[in-house]
PDB file of C-alpha atoms in Angstrom:
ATOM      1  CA  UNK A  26      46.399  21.834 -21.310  1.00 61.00           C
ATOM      2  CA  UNK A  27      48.521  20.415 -18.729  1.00 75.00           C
ATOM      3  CA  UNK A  28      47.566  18.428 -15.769  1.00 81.00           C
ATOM      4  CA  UNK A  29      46.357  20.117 -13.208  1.00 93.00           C
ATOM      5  CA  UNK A  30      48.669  20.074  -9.946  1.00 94.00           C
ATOM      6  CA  UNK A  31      48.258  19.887  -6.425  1.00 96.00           C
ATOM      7  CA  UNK A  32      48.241  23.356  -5.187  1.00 97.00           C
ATOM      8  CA  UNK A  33      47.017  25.137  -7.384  1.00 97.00           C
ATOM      9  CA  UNK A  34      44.361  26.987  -7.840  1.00 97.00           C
ATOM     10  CA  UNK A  35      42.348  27.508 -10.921  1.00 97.00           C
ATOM     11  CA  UNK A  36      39.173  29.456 -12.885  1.00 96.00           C
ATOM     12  CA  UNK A  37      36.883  26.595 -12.706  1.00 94.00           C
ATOM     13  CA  UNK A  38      33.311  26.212 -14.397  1.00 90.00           C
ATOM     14  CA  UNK A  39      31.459  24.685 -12.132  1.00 87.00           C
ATOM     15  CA  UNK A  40      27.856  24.900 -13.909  1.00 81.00           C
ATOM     16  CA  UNK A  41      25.245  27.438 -13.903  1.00 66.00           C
ATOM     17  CA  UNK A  42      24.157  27.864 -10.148  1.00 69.00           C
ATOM     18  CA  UNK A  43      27.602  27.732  -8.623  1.00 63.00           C
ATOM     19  CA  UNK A  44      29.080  29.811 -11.396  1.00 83.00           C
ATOM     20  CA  UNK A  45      32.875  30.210 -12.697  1.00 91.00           C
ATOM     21  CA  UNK A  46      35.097  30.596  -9.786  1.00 93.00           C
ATOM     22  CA  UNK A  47      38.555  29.817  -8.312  1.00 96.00           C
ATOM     23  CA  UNK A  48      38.985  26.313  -7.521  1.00 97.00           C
ATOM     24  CA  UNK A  49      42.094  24.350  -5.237  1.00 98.00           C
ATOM     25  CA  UNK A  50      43.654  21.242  -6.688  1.00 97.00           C
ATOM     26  CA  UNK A  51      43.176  18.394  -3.964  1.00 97.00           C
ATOM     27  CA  UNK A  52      43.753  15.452  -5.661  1.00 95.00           C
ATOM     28  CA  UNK A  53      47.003  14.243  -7.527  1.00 91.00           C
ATOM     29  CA  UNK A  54      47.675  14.308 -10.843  1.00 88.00           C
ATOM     30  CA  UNK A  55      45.729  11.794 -13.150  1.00 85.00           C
ATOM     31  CA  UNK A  56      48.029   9.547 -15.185  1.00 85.00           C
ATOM     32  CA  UNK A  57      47.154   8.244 -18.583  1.00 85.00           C
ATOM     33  CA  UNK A  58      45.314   4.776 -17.597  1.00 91.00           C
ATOM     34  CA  UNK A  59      43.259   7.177 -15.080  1.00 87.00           C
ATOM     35  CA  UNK A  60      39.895   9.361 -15.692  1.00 90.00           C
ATOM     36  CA  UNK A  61      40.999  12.850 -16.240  1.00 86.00           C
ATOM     37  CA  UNK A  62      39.309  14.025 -13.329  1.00 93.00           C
ATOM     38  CA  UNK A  63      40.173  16.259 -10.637  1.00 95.00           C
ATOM     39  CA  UNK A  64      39.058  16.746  -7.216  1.00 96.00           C
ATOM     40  CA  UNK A  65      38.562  20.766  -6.416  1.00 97.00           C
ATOM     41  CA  UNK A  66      38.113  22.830  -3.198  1.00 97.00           C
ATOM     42  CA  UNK A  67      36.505  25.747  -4.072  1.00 95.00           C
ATOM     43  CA  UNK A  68      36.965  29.223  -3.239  1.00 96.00           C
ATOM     44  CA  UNK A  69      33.994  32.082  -2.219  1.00 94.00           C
ATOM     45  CA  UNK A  70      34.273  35.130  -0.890  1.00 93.00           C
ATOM     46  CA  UNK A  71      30.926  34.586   0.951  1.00 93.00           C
ATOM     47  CA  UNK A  72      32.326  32.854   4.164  1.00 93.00           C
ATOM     48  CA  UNK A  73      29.748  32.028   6.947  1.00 95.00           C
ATOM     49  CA  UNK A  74      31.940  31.216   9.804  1.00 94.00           C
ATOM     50  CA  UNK A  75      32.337  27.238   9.395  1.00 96.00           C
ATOM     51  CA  UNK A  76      35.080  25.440  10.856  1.00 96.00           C
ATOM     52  CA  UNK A  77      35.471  23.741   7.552  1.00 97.00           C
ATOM     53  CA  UNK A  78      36.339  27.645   6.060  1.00 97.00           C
ATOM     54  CA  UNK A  79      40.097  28.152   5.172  1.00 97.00           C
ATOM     55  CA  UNK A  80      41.071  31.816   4.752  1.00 95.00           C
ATOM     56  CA  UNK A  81      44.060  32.020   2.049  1.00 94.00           C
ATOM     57  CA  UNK A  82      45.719  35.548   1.173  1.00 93.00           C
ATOM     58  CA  UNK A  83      47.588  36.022  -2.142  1.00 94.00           C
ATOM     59  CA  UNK A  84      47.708  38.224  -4.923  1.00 94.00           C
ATOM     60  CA  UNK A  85      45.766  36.220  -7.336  1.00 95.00           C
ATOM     61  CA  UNK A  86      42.666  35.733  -5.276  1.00 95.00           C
ATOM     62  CA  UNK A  87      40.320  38.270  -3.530  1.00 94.00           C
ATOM     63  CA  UNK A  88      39.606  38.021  -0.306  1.00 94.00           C
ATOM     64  CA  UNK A  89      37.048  35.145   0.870  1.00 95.00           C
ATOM     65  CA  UNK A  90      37.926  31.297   1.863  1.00 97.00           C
ATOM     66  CA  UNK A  91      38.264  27.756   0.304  1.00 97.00           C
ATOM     67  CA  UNK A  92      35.443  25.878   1.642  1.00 96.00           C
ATOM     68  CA  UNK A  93      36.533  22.684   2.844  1.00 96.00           C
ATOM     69  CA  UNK A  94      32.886  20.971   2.955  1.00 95.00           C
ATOM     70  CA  UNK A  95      32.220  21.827  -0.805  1.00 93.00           C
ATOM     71  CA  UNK A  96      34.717  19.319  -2.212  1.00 96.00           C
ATOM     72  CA  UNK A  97      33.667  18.868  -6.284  1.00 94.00           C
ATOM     73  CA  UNK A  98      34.919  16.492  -8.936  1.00 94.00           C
ATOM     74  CA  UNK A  99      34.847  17.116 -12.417  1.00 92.00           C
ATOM     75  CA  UNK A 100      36.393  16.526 -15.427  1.00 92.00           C
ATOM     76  CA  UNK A 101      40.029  18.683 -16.622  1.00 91.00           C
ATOM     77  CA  UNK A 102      37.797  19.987 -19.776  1.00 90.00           C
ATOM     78  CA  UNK A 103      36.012  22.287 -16.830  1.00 92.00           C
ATOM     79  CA  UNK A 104      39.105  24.094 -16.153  1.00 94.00           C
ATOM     80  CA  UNK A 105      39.452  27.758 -17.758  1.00 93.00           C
ATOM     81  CA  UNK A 106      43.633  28.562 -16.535  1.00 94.00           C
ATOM     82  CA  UNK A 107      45.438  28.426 -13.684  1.00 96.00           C
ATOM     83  CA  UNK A 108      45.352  31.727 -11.384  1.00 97.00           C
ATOM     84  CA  UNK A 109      47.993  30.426  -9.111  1.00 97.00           C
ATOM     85  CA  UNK A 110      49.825  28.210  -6.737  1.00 97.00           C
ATOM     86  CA  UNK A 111      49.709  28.447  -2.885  1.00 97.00           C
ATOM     87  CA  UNK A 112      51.991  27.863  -0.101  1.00 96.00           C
ATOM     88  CA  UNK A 113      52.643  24.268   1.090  1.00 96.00           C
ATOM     89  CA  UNK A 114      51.429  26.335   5.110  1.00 96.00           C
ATOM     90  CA  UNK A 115      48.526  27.206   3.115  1.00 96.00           C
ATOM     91  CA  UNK A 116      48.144  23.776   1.819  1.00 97.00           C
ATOM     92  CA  UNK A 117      48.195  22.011   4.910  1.00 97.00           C
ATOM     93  CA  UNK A 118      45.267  24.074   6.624  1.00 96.00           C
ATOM     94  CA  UNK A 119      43.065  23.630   3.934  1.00 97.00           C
ATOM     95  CA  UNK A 120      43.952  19.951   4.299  1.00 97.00           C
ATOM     96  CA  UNK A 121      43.181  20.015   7.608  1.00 97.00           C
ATOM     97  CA  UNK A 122      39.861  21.323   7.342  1.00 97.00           C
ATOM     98  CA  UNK A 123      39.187  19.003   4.670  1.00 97.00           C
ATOM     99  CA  UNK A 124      39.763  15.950   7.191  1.00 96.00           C
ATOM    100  CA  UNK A 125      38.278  17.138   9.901  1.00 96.00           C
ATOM    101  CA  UNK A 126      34.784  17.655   7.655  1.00 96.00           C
ATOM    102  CA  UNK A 127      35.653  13.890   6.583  1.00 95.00           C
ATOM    103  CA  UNK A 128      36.283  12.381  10.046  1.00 95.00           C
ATOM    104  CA  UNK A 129      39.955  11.664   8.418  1.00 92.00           C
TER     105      UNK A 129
END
């Protein structure tokens, strides 16, 4: 499999309650010295209103939002395939939301 990127969003196991489900790559890519871990933002198409919620539009993803208060780490052997890539707009909101929740 190949690293996972920035950007892009992928079919993530995340366990048995949470489920499979679409996942944003937050952190960089690992290098070889590193853990292969990545750092996930992921998506649900049960929004509640937060401030925290990021609502992202493409082809590859049904409508709902990437939760920016849900932020997961796990190992690359939990990812299933990449779905897609979004915008570098799109990436900055989620960003944003992601700081504010972190006092960044």
């Amino acid at each position: 499999m190949n690293a996972p990127k920035r950007g892009e969003v992928w079919l993530v196991d995340l366990g048995f309650v949470a489920k499979v489900r679409p996942c944003l790559v937050l952190s960089i890519p690992a290098e070889d010295e590193d853990r292969a871990l990545v750092t996930l933002v992921p998506h649900t198409t049960s929004p509640r209103g937060s401030r925290f919620e990021v609502e992202v539009r493409t082809r590859f993803l049904k409508s709902g939002v990437f939760n920016g208060q849900n932020l997961v780490t796990i190992p690359h052997a939990k990812l299933m395939r990449k779905l897609g890539t979004i915008s570098s707009d799109q990436m900055i909101e989620i960003e944003d939301a992601v700081c504010e929740w972190l006092g960044l």
